[in-house]
Tab-separated table of C-alpha atoms in Angstrom:
chain	number	residue	atom	x	y	z
J	399	MET	CA	19.612	-6.702	50.705
J	400	GLY	CA	20.898	-3.141	50.592
J	401	LEU	CA	22.588	-3.821	47.264
J	402	LEU	CA	19.309	-5.182	45.851
J	403	TRP	CA	17.403	-2.060	46.902
J	404	THR	CA	20.102	0.129	45.346
J	405	PHE	CA	19.726	-1.755	42.064
J	406	VAL	CA	15.922	-1.419	42.171
J	407	GLU	CA	16.170	2.304	42.885
J	408	VAL	CA	18.633	2.887	40.036
J	409	PHE	CA	16.438	0.880	37.657
J	410	ALA	CA	13.365	2.857	38.722
J	411	VAL	CA	15.179	6.144	38.166
J	412	LEU	CA	16.253	5.053	34.684
J	413	ILE	CA	12.657	4.093	33.830
J	414	LEU	CA	11.395	7.483	35.035
J	415	ILE	CA	14.043	9.293	33.006
J	416	ALA	CA	13.100	7.313	29.898
J	417	LEU	CA	9.392	8.029	30.381
J	418	PHE	CA	10.094	11.696	31.000
J	419	GLY	CA	12.211	11.845	27.848
J	420	LEU	CA	9.468	10.173	25.782
J	421	VAL	CA	6.718	12.467	27.073
J	422	SER	CA	8.905	15.550	26.575
J	423	ALA	CA	9.705	14.530	23.017
J	424	VAL	CA	6.038	13.879	22.210
J	425	VAL	CA	4.912	17.236	23.627
J	426	SER	CA	7.788	19.089	21.942
J	427	GLN	CA	7.137	17.524	18.542
J	428	ALA	CA	3.384	18.039	18.802
J	429	TYR	CA	3.867	21.707	19.727
J	430	ARG	CA	6.344	22.226	16.893
J	431	ARG	CA	3.972	20.707	14.342
J	432	ARG	CA	1.100	22.753	15.711
J	433	GLN	CA	3.049	25.897	14.942
J	434	ASN	CA	4.187	24.702	11.531
J	435	HIS	CA	1.791	23.109	9.027
J	436	THR	CA	3.980	23.593	5.957
J	437	HIS	CA	4.490	19.815	5.680
J	438	ILE	CA	0.762	19.488	5.021
J	439	GLU	CA	0.480	22.251	2.453
J	440	ALA	CA	3.730	21.653	0.522
J	441	PRO	CA	2.603	21.491	-3.129
J	442	ALA	CA	3.201	18.402	-5.217
J	443	ILE	CA	4.557	18.844	-8.725
J	444	PHE	CA	2.983	17.291	-11.798
J	445	GLU	CA	5.254	17.236	-14.828
J	446	ASP	CA	4.071	16.822	-18.422
J	447	PRO	CA	6.829	14.826	-20.185
J	448	SER	CA	5.770	16.155	-23.590
J	449	SER	CA	6.018	19.867	-22.801
J	450	LEU	CA	8.326	19.434	-19.751
J	451	LYS	CA	6.180	22.023	-17.970
J	452	GLN	CA	5.420	21.787	-14.250
J	453	VAL	CA	1.730	22.351	-13.544
J	454	PRO	CA	-0.465	22.249	-10.412
J	455	CYS	CA	-2.064	18.890	-9.634
J	456	PRO	CA	-5.866	18.415	-9.516
J	457	SER	CA	-7.438	18.508	-6.053
J	458	ILE	CA	-9.479	15.928	-4.137
J	459	THR	CA	-11.986	18.744	-3.497
J	460	ASP	CA	-12.754	18.960	-7.242
J	461	PRO	CA	-15.521	16.832	-8.782
J	462	ALA	CA	-14.426	13.401	-9.994
J	463	GLU	CA	-13.298	13.167	-13.617
J	464	LYS	CA	-12.481	9.436	-13.718
J	465	TYR	CA	-14.193	6.335	-12.362
J	466	ILE	CA	-11.095	4.997	-10.610
J	467	SER	CA	-7.647	6.236	-9.663
J	468	LEU	CA	-4.796	3.867	-8.790
J	469	ILE	CA	-2.118	5.435	-6.579
J	470	ILE	CA	1.290	3.737	-6.572
J	471	PRO	CA	3.967	5.080	-4.187
J	472	ALA	CA	7.456	4.451	-5.515
J	473	PHE	CA	10.809	4.910	-3.792
J	474	ASN	CA	13.774	3.439	-5.662
J	475	GLU	CA	11.514	1.017	-7.557
J	476	GLU	CA	13.314	1.084	-10.912
J	477	HIS	CA	13.411	-2.722	-11.121
J	478	ARG	CA	10.101	-3.771	-9.531
J	479	LEU	CA	7.843	-1.028	-10.919
J	480	PRO	CA	7.797	-2.139	-14.597
J	481	GLY	CA	6.355	-5.573	-13.797
J	482	ALA	CA	3.583	-4.082	-11.670
J	483	LEU	CA	2.760	-1.451	-14.294
J	484	VAL	CA	2.564	-3.974	-17.137
J	485	GLU	CA	0.036	-6.065	-15.185
J	486	THR	CA	-1.895	-2.984	-14.063
J	487	MET	CA	-2.138	-1.356	-17.490
J	488	ASN	CA	-3.106	-4.623	-19.199
J	489	TYR	CA	-5.959	-5.096	-16.733
J	490	LEU	CA	-7.206	-1.510	-17.008
J	491	GLN	CA	-7.074	-1.456	-20.806
J	492	GLN	CA	-8.904	-4.768	-21.115
J	493	ARG	CA	-11.624	-3.608	-18.747
J	494	ALA	CA	-11.975	-0.268	-20.548
J	495	ALA	CA	-12.304	-2.110	-23.884
J	496	LYS	CA	-15.196	-4.187	-22.498
J	497	ASP	CA	-16.912	-1.290	-20.681
J	498	LYS	CA	-16.861	2.076	-22.465
J	499	SER	CA	-18.037	3.848	-19.312
J	500	PHE	CA	-14.979	2.653	-17.398
J	501	SER	CA	-12.377	5.414	-17.103
J	502	TYR	CA	-9.157	5.269	-15.113
J	503	GLU	CA	-5.878	6.908	-14.224
J	504	VAL	CA	-2.678	5.638	-12.648
J	505	LEU	CA	-0.734	8.031	-10.423
J	506	ILE	CA	2.861	7.053	-9.763
J	507	VAL	CA	4.186	9.089	-6.829
J	508	ASP	CA	7.979	9.282	-6.983
J	509	ASP	CA	9.004	9.699	-3.358
J	510	GLY	CA	12.420	11.245	-4.006
J	511	SER	CA	13.938	8.169	-5.682
J	512	ALA	CA	17.684	8.161	-6.326
J	513	ASP	CA	17.567	5.520	-9.077
J	514	GLY	CA	15.752	5.389	-12.437
J	515	THR	CA	12.196	5.279	-11.025
J	516	LYS	CA	11.270	8.651	-12.541
J	517	ARG	CA	12.518	7.592	-15.986
J	518	VAL	CA	10.582	4.310	-15.845
J	519	ALA	CA	7.416	6.133	-14.762
J	520	PHE	CA	7.637	8.718	-17.537
J	521	ASP	CA	8.131	5.966	-20.117
J	522	TYR	CA	4.640	4.760	-19.216
J	523	VAL	CA	3.225	8.294	-19.363
J	524	LYS	CA	4.511	8.618	-22.926
J	525	LYS	CA	3.190	5.174	-23.870
J	526	TYR	CA	-0.317	5.493	-22.395
J	527	THR	CA	-0.790	9.319	-22.557
J	528	VAL	CA	-0.782	11.819	-19.739
J	529	ASP	CA	-4.547	11.471	-19.313
J	530	ASN	CA	-4.197	7.860	-18.172
J	531	VAL	CA	-0.820	7.785	-16.421
J	532	ARG	CA	0.580	10.635	-14.356
J	533	VAL	CA	3.681	11.099	-12.262
J	534	VAL	CA	3.719	13.162	-9.080
J	535	LEU	CA	7.215	14.234	-8.016
J	536	LEU	CA	7.813	14.875	-4.319
J	537	GLY	CA	11.397	16.047	-4.835
J	538	ARG	CA	12.800	14.366	-1.736
J	539	ASN	CA	11.940	11.285	0.269
J	540	HIS	CA	9.055	11.822	2.700
J	541	GLY	CA	7.849	8.268	3.355
J	542	LYS	CA	5.261	5.883	1.940
J	543	GLY	CA	2.410	7.433	3.902
J	544	GLU	CA	3.117	10.907	2.574
J	545	ALA	CA	3.519	9.619	-0.984
J	546	ILE	CA	0.099	7.952	-0.837
J	547	ARG	CA	-1.428	11.027	0.800
J	548	LYS	CA	-0.146	13.269	-1.995
J	549	GLY	CA	-1.435	10.872	-4.636
J	550	MET	CA	-4.872	10.692	-3.021
J	551	LEU	CA	-5.129	14.476	-2.698
J	552	HIS	CA	-4.409	14.941	-6.403
J	553	ALA	CA	-6.402	12.051	-7.879
J	554	ARG	CA	-9.482	12.406	-10.098
J	555	GLY	CA	-11.347	9.152	-9.426
J	556	GLU	CA	-14.705	8.371	-7.844
J	557	LEU	CA	-12.896	5.397	-6.305
J	558	LEU	CA	-9.256	5.607	-5.211
J	559	LEU	CA	-7.082	2.532	-4.771
J	560	MET	CA	-3.636	2.478	-3.174
J	561	LEU	CA	-1.398	-0.429	-4.182
J	562	ASP	CA	2.274	-1.243	-3.826
J	563	ALA	CA	4.855	-0.872	-6.584
J	564	ASP	CA	6.012	-4.475	-6.178
J	565	GLY	CA	2.773	-5.999	-7.474
J	566	ALA	CA	2.418	-8.251	-4.413
J	567	THR	CA	-1.378	-8.106	-4.722
J	568	LYS	CA	-3.014	-8.955	-8.038
J	569	VAL	CA	-4.573	-5.804	-9.478
J	570	ASN	CA	-7.799	-7.564	-10.529
J	571	ASP	CA	-8.536	-8.094	-6.833
J	572	LEU	CA	-9.671	-4.474	-6.856
J	573	GLU	CA	-12.987	-5.827	-8.157
J	574	LYS	CA	-13.544	-7.523	-4.783
J	575	LEU	CA	-13.117	-4.227	-2.947
J	576	GLU	CA	-15.086	-2.310	-5.569
J	577	SER	CA	-18.112	-4.640	-5.470
J	578	GLN	CA	-18.231	-4.567	-1.666
J	579	ILE	CA	-18.111	-0.779	-1.601
J	580	HIS	CA	-21.051	-0.632	-4.013
J	581	ALA	CA	-22.951	-3.234	-1.989
J	582	VAL	CA	-22.459	-1.336	1.284
J	583	ALA	CA	-23.429	1.953	-0.372
J	584	LYS	CA	-26.680	0.480	-1.672
J	585	LYS	CA	-27.513	-1.239	1.609
J	586	ASP	CA	-26.560	1.479	4.067
J	587	TYR	CA	-27.929	4.376	2.072
J	588	HIS	CA	-31.187	2.684	1.090
J	589	HIS	CA	-30.864	3.025	-2.670
J	590	GLY	CA	-31.516	-0.651	-3.257
J	591	ASP	CA	-31.191	-2.068	-6.760
J	592	SER	CA	-32.352	1.215	-8.268
J	593	ALA	CA	-29.168	2.968	-7.186
J	594	ALA	CA	-27.400	2.335	-10.470
J	595	SER	CA	-30.185	4.093	-12.398
J	596	ASP	CA	-30.696	6.892	-9.868
J	597	SER	CA	-29.043	10.005	-11.317
J	598	ARG	CA	-28.605	11.406	-7.814
J	599	PHE	CA	-26.567	8.410	-6.669
J	600	ARG	CA	-22.829	8.997	-6.803
J	601	ILE	CA	-20.534	6.431	-5.231
J	602	SER	CA	-17.964	9.225	-4.894
J	603	ASP	CA	-20.241	11.073	-2.444
J	604	ILE	CA	-20.596	8.213	0.049
J	605	PRO	CA	-17.702	7.746	2.520
J	606	ILE	CA	-16.695	4.056	2.542
J	607	ALA	CA	-13.322	2.293	2.814
J	608	ALA	CA	-12.361	-1.255	1.802
J	609	PHE	CA	-9.127	-2.785	3.130
J	610	GLY	CA	-7.436	-5.707	1.432
J	611	SER	CA	-6.405	-8.332	3.978
J	612	ARG	CA	-3.771	-11.064	4.214
J	613	ALA	CA	-5.122	-12.372	7.534
J	614	HIS	CA	-6.318	-15.589	5.867
J	615	LEU	CA	-2.670	-16.332	5.018
J	616	GLU	CA	-1.430	-15.862	8.587
J	617	VAL	CA	-1.233	-19.545	9.548
J	618	LYS	CA	0.988	-20.349	6.560
J	619	ALA	CA	3.122	-17.242	7.184
J	620	LEU	CA	3.660	-18.164	10.839
J	621	ALA	CA	4.899	-21.581	9.810
J	622	THR	CA	7.450	-20.254	7.313
J	623	ARG	CA	8.788	-17.127	9.067
J	624	LYS	CA	11.619	-17.074	11.589
J	625	TRP	CA	10.504	-17.189	15.243
J	626	TYR	CA	11.826	-13.710	16.020
J	627	ARG	CA	9.914	-12.215	13.073
J	628	ASN	CA	6.720	-13.843	14.354
J	629	PHE	CA	7.458	-12.514	17.838
J	630	LEU	CA	7.989	-8.975	16.540
J	631	MET	CA	4.881	-9.142	14.350
J	632	LYS	CA	2.667	-10.431	17.155
J	633	GLY	CA	3.994	-7.693	19.422
J	634	PHE	CA	3.312	-5.065	16.769
J	635	HIS	CA	-0.244	-6.363	16.277
J	636	LEU	CA	-0.834	-6.057	20.024
J	637	VAL	CA	0.387	-2.459	20.025
J	638	VAL	CA	-1.836	-1.678	17.019
J	639	LEU	CA	-4.824	-3.207	18.830
J	640	LEU	CA	-4.161	-1.024	21.873
J	641	THR	CA	-3.668	2.072	19.701
J	642	ALA	CA	-6.386	1.859	17.040
J	643	GLY	CA	-8.749	-0.613	18.680
J	644	PRO	CA	-10.249	-3.861	17.349
J	645	GLY	CA	-12.016	-4.429	14.066
J	646	ILE	CA	-9.276	-4.798	11.429
J	647	ARG	CA	-7.103	-7.926	11.460
J	648	ASP	CA	-4.558	-6.741	8.886
J	649	THR	CA	-3.909	-3.003	9.014
J	650	GLN	CA	-0.661	-3.102	7.011
J	651	CYS	CA	-1.768	-4.582	3.686
J	652	GLY	CA	-0.900	-2.048	0.980
J	653	PHE	CA	-4.104	-2.626	-0.998
J	654	LYS	CA	-6.873	-0.274	0.124
J	655	MET	CA	-9.747	1.419	-1.683
J	656	PHE	CA	-11.667	4.558	-0.730
J	657	THR	CA	-14.562	6.472	-2.184
J	658	ARG	CA	-13.739	10.077	-3.036
J	659	ALA	CA	-15.716	11.344	-0.026
J	660	ALA	CA	-13.812	9.013	2.319
J	661	ALA	CA	-10.433	9.934	0.818
J	662	ARG	CA	-11.203	13.642	1.192
J	663	LYS	CA	-11.867	13.240	4.921
J	664	LEU	CA	-9.053	10.816	5.642
J	665	PHE	CA	-6.130	12.171	3.664
J	666	THR	CA	-6.681	15.826	4.496
J	667	ASN	CA	-6.356	14.833	8.157
J	668	MET	CA	-3.656	12.156	8.003
J	669	ARG	CA	-0.360	13.182	9.609
J	670	LEU	CA	1.909	10.134	9.794
J	671	LYS	CA	4.278	9.983	6.840
J	672	ARG	CA	5.913	6.585	7.075
J	673	TRP	CA	5.093	3.006	8.090
J	674	CYS	CA	2.223	3.490	10.528
J	675	PHE	CA	-0.011	5.681	8.386
J	676	ASP	CA	-2.194	2.568	7.830
J	677	VAL	CA	-2.963	2.447	11.551
J	678	GLU	CA	-3.825	6.129	11.522
J	679	LEU	CA	-6.237	5.498	8.644
J	680	VAL	CA	-8.033	2.893	10.779
J	681	TYR	CA	-8.207	5.378	13.643
J	682	LEU	CA	-9.515	8.155	11.382
J	683	CYS	CA	-12.148	5.880	9.854
J	684	LYS	CA	-13.484	5.274	13.353
J	685	TRP	CA	-13.187	8.980	14.184
J	686	PHE	CA	-15.299	9.965	11.149
J	687	SER	CA	-17.600	6.908	11.391
J	688	ILE	CA	-16.566	5.757	7.920
J	689	PRO	CA	-17.606	2.124	7.299
J	690	VAL	CA	-14.612	-0.174	6.754
J	691	ILE	CA	-14.831	-3.528	4.973
J	692	GLU	CA	-11.949	-6.001	5.289
J	693	ILE	CA	-11.638	-8.310	2.280
J	694	SER	CA	-9.234	-11.193	1.677
J	695	VAL	CA	-6.960	-10.677	-1.334
J	696	ASN	CA	-4.360	-12.739	-3.145
J	697	TRP	CA	-0.888	-11.804	-1.992
J	698	SER	CA	2.627	-13.068	-2.574
J	699	GLU	CA	5.889	-11.910	-1.011
J	700	ILE	CA	8.102	-10.126	-3.529
J	701	PRO	CA	11.883	-9.872	-2.956
J	702	GLY	CA	13.218	-6.394	-2.240
J	703	SER	CA	11.043	-5.362	0.690
J	704	LYS	CA	12.232	-2.200	2.455
J	705	MET	CA	10.700	-3.343	5.738
J	706	ASN	CA	13.087	-4.880	8.294
J	707	PRO	CA	13.246	-5.478	12.075
J	708	LEU	CA	15.161	-2.218	12.527
J	709	SER	CA	11.985	-0.396	11.413
J	710	ILE	CA	10.058	-1.677	14.451
J	711	PRO	CA	11.335	1.011	16.895
J	712	SER	CA	10.396	3.749	14.433
J	713	MET	CA	6.936	2.226	14.016
J	714	LEU	CA	6.419	2.026	17.773
J	715	TRP	CA	7.530	5.646	18.088
J	716	GLU	CA	5.001	6.719	15.430
J	717	LEU	CA	2.226	4.821	17.216
J	718	ALA	CA	3.135	6.466	20.530
J	719	ILE	CA	3.096	9.898	18.912
J	720	MET	CA	-0.234	9.185	17.212
J	721	SER	CA	-1.853	7.871	20.365
J	722	MET	CA	-0.659	10.815	22.442
J	723	GLY	CA	-1.589	13.367	19.776
J	724	TYR	CA	-5.157	12.199	19.228
J	725	ARG	CA	-5.898	11.488	22.861
J	726	THR	CA	-4.824	15.018	23.815
J	727	ASP	CA	-7.027	16.265	20.939
J	728	ARG	CA	-4.085	17.947	19.219
J	729	LYS	CA	-4.258	16.030	15.930
J	730	VAL	CA	-0.814	17.300	14.964
J	731	ILE	CA	1.343	14.276	14.399
J	732	PRO	CA	4.999	14.410	13.355
J	733	GLY	CA	5.986	12.399	10.335
């Protein structure tokens, strides 16, 4: 019996030490970030491939110059990026040919790639002109969340869509998100059917978010994935529910659209730089009372994913930091 109590006591001490270490790390990191905001203000670089000059990027605080901006984060995507860009540019050009009022830009955010991603991206700038395709260079790898944040902060669209470089979601599904955003804007802001002809109505001024969702594919995915991957995913979903609350079934789909007003609020406040920035976006939408629509999209798994089970501990750590930071009203979250 004495041996059992000794084991219980040792186990309890180890748990307390671990909890103390976690809390200390959270407080230390939060304090350090509170004293140093340079990671938020670090300027992105926009490079004109014709003149080779580096110029400041446009700001999300400026008035919109395009109808839609597509932000594509890219880290070592030399091989997958071309396929996604071909599909994306074909769709955008065809739509622009049918509707002369439709204007667009594609922002490729090179997140410190070590392969030929930058070269591939600039090939498309030269082909489609710098007005339609732009490359933002981050210099070193920061993480997907930071790459998307930089792209959003320097986009020119009334609507801003984030999508993955692998082309897992069909780009024409953006019309589903787009139409729902317009419908919610008309309904919630009482413009009715006259909104389109009302010169005062600007979709860019109304904060709304639309999240693409793969939740309708979950049953099929559960049947085909390994048991341990399902276990880890279910556990992660539970943690997300406890952290960000209910309301969104699929927080991690990389296909999300925001009005300019929503993007300005969300991405000037977002702190997480890597995997769990999507969860923070859900939290911030609730914080700012921004309506969120979840819409089923077509999705297919593309080989080459950078997500693996070893990323789970890092994701849990980010969620713990986020939860602690916001609940203590610090809002300084390490990346």
